[in-house]
mmCIF file of C-alpha atoms in Angstrom:
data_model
loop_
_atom_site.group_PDB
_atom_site.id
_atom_site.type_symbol
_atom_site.label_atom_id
_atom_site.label_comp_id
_atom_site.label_asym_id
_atom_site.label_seq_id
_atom_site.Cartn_x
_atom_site.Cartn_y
_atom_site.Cartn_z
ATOM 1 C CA UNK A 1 94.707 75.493 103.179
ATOM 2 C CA UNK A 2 97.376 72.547 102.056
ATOM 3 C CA UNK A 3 98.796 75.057 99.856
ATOM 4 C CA UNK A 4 98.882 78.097 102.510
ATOM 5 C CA UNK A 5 100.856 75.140 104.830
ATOM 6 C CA UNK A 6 102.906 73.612 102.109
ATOM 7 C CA UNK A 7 103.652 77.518 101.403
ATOM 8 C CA UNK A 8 104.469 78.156 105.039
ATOM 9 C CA UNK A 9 106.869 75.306 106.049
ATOM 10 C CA UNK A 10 108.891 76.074 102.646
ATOM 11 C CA UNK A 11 109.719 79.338 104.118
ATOM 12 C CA UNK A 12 112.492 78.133 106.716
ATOM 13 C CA UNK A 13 115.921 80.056 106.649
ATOM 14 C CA UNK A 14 118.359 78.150 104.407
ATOM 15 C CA UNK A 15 121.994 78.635 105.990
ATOM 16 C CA UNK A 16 123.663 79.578 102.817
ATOM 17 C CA UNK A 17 121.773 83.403 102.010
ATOM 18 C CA UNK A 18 122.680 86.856 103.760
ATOM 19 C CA UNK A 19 120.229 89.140 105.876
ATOM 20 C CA UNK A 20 118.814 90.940 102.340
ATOM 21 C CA UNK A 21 118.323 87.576 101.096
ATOM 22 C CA UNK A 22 116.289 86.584 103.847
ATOM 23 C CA UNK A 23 114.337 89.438 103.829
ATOM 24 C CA UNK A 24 113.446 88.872 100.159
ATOM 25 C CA UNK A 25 112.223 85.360 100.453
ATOM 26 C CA UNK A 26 111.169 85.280 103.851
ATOM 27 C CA UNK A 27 110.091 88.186 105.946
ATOM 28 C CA UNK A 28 108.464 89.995 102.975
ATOM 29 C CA UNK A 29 106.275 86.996 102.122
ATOM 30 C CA UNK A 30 105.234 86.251 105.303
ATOM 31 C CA UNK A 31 104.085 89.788 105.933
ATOM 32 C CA UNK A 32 102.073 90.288 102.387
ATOM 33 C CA UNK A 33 100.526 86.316 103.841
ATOM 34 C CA UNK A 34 99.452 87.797 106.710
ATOM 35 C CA UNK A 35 98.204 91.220 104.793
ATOM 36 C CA UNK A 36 96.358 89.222 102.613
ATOM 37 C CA UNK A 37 94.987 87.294 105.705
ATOM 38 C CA UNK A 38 93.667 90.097 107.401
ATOM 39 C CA UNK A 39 92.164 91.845 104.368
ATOM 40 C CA UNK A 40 90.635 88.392 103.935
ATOM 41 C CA UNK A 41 88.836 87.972 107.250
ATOM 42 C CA UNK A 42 87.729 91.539 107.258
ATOM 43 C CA UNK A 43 85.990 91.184 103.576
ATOM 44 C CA UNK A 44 84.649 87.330 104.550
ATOM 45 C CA UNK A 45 84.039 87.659 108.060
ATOM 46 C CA UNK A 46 83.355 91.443 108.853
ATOM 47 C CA UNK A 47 81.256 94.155 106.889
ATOM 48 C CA UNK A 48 84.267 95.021 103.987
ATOM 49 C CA UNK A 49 83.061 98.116 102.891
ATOM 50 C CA UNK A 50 80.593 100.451 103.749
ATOM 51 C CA UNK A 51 78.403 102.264 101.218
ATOM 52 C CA UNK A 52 75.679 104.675 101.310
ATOM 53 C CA UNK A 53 72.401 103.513 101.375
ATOM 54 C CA UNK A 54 68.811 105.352 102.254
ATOM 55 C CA UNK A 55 67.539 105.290 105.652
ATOM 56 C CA UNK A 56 64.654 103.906 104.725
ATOM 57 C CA UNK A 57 66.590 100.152 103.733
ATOM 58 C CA UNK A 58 66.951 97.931 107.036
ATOM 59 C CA UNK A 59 67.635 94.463 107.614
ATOM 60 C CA UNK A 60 67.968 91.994 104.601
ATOM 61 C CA UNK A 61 67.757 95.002 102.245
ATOM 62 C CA UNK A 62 70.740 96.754 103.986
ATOM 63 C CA UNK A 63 72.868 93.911 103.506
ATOM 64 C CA UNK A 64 71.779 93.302 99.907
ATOM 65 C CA UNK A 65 72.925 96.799 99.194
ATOM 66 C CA UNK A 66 76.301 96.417 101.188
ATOM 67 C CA UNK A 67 77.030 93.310 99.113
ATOM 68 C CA UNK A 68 76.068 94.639 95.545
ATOM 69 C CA UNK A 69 78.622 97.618 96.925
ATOM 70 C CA UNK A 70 81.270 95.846 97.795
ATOM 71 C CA UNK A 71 80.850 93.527 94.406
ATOM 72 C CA UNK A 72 80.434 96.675 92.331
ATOM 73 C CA UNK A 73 82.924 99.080 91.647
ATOM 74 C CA UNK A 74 82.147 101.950 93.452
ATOM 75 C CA UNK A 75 82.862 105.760 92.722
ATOM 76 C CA UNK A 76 84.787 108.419 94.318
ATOM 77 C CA UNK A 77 83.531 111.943 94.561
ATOM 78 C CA UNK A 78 85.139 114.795 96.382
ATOM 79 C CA UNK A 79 83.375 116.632 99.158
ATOM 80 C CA UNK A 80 83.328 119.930 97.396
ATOM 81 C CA UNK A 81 81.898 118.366 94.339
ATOM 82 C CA UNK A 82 78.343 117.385 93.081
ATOM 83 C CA UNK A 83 77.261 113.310 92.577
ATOM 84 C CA UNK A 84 76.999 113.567 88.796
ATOM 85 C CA UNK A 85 73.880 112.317 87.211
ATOM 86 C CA UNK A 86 75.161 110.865 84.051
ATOM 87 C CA UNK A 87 76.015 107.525 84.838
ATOM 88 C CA UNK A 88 79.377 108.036 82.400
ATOM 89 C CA UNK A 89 81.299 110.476 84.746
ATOM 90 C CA UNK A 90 80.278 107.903 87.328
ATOM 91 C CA UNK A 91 82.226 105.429 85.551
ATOM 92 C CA UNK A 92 84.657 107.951 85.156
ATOM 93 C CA UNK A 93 85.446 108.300 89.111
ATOM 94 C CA UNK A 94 85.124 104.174 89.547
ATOM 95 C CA UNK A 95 87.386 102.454 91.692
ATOM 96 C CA UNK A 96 87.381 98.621 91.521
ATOM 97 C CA UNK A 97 90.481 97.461 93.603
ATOM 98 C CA UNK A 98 89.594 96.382 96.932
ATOM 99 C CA UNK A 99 87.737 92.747 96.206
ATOM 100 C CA UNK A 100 90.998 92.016 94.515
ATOM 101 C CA UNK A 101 94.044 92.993 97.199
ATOM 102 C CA UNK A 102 94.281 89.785 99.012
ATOM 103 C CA UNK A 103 94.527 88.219 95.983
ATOM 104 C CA UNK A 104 97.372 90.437 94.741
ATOM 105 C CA UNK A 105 99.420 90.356 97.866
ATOM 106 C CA UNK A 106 99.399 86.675 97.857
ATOM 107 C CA UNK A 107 100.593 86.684 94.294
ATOM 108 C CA UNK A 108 103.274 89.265 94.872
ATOM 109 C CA UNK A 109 104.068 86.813 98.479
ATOM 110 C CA UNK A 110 104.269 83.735 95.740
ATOM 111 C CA UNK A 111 106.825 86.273 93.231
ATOM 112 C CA UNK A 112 108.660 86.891 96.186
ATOM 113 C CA UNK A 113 109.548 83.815 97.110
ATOM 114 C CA UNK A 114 109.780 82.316 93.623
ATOM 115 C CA UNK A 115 113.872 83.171 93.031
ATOM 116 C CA UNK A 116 114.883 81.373 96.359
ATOM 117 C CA UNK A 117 113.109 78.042 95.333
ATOM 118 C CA UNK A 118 114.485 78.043 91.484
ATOM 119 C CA UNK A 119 117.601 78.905 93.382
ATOM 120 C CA UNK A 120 117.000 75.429 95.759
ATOM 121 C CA UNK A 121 116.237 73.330 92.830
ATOM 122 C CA UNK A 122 118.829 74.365 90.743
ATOM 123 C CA UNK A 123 121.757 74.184 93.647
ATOM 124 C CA UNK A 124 119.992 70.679 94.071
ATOM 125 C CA UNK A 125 120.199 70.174 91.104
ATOM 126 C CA UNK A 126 123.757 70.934 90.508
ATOM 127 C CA UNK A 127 125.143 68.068 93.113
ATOM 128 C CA UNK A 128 127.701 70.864 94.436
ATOM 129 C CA UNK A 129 126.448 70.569 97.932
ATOM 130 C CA UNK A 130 126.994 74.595 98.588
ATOM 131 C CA UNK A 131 125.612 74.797 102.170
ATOM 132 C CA UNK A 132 127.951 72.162 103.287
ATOM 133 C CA UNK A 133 130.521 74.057 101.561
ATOM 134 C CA UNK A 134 129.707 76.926 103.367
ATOM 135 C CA UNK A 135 129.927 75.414 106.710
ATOM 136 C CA UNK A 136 132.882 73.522 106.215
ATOM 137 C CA UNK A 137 134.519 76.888 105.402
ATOM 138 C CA UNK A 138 133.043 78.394 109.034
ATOM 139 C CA UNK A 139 134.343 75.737 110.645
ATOM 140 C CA UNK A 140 137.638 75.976 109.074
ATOM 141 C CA UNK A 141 138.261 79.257 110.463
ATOM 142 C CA UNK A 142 138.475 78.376 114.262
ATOM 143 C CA UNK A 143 140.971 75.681 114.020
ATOM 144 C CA UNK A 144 144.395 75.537 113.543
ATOM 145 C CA UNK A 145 146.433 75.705 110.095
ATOM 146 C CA UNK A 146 147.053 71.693 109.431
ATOM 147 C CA UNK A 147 142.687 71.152 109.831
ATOM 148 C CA UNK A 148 142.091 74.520 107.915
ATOM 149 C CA UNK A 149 144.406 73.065 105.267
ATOM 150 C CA UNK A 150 142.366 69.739 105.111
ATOM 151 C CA UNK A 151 139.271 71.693 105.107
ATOM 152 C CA UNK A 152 139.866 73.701 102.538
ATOM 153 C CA UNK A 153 141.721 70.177 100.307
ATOM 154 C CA UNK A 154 138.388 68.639 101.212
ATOM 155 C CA UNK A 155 135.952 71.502 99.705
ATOM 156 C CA UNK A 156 138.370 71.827 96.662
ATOM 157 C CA UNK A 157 137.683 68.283 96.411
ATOM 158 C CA UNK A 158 134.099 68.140 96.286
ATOM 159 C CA UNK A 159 134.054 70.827 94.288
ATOM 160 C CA UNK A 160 136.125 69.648 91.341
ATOM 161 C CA UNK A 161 134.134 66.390 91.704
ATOM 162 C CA UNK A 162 130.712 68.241 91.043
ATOM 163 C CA UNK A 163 131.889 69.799 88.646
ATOM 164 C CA UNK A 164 133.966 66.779 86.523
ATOM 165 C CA UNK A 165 130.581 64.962 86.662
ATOM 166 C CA UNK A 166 128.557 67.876 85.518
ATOM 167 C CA UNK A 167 131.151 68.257 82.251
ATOM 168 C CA UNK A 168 130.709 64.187 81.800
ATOM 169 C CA UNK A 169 126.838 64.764 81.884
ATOM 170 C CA UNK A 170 126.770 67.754 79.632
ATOM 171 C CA UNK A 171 129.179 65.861 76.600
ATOM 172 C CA UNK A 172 126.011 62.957 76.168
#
């Protein structure tokens, strides 16, 4: 669960994206987190599948039967066709997916989310201070020419700054 909440509070809006970047490292992960939530609690908490069994099984051996399903890889058959005897074209027909969805959405919620946190750690990294940038730019536009000026001196400024110290790092 401390990664599921460590996961969770990462996923706050950053300031310096646009509404297809938020949808790519926010929205879409949460919803394959919750996916993969539900799909959990209905396989651990609920019956997850359920399979065929003979009348004649009841109580500990109808369960036993529902869990060797649900842990096997079951077969699918169409109505208008026979069950095949030969256990090959069973095997043939086998579909093994559903133990292994939550696990898949929450590794597609992790890839999802993966290109906005190299793209943190890297803009961290870079000591240009973009989101400050960014505001300082907003704010520039809804004053008058002398502050915009300053603003916009001031950005410049930081700017070439980061970047002078970056060249000095990369000659050693």
């Amino acid at each position: 669960m401390f990664f599921l909440d460590a996961f969770l509070k990462g996923l706050h809006k950053q300031g310096d994206d646009d509404a297809i970047d938020r949808l790519n490292y926010y929205w879409t992960p949460m919803l394959l987190v919750i996916f993969a939530l539900t799909l959990s609690a209905k396989q651990y908490v609920g019956q997850p599948i359920q399979c065929w069994i003979p009348a004649q099984f009841t109580g500990a051996w109808e369960q036993y039967s529902e869990n060797y399903c649900f842990v096997q890889n079951t077969y699918f058959i169409s109505p208008d066709k026979y069950i095949p005897d030969n256990e090959i074209d069973r095997e043939g027909a086998e579909i093994g997916y559903y133990q292994w969805v939550p696990f898949i959405l929450g590794l597609q919620a992790i890839l999802f989310y993966l290109p906005s946190l190299f793209w943190r750690l890297m803009n961290f990294n870079s000591g240009v201070a973009l989101k400050k940038m960014l505001y300082g730019a907003k704010k520039a536009d809804r004053v008058d020419e002398k502050a915009r000026h300053e603003a916009a001196k001031a950005t410049g400024a930081h700017l070439y700054e980061s970047l002078t110290l970056q060249s000095r790092f990369a000659k050693y």
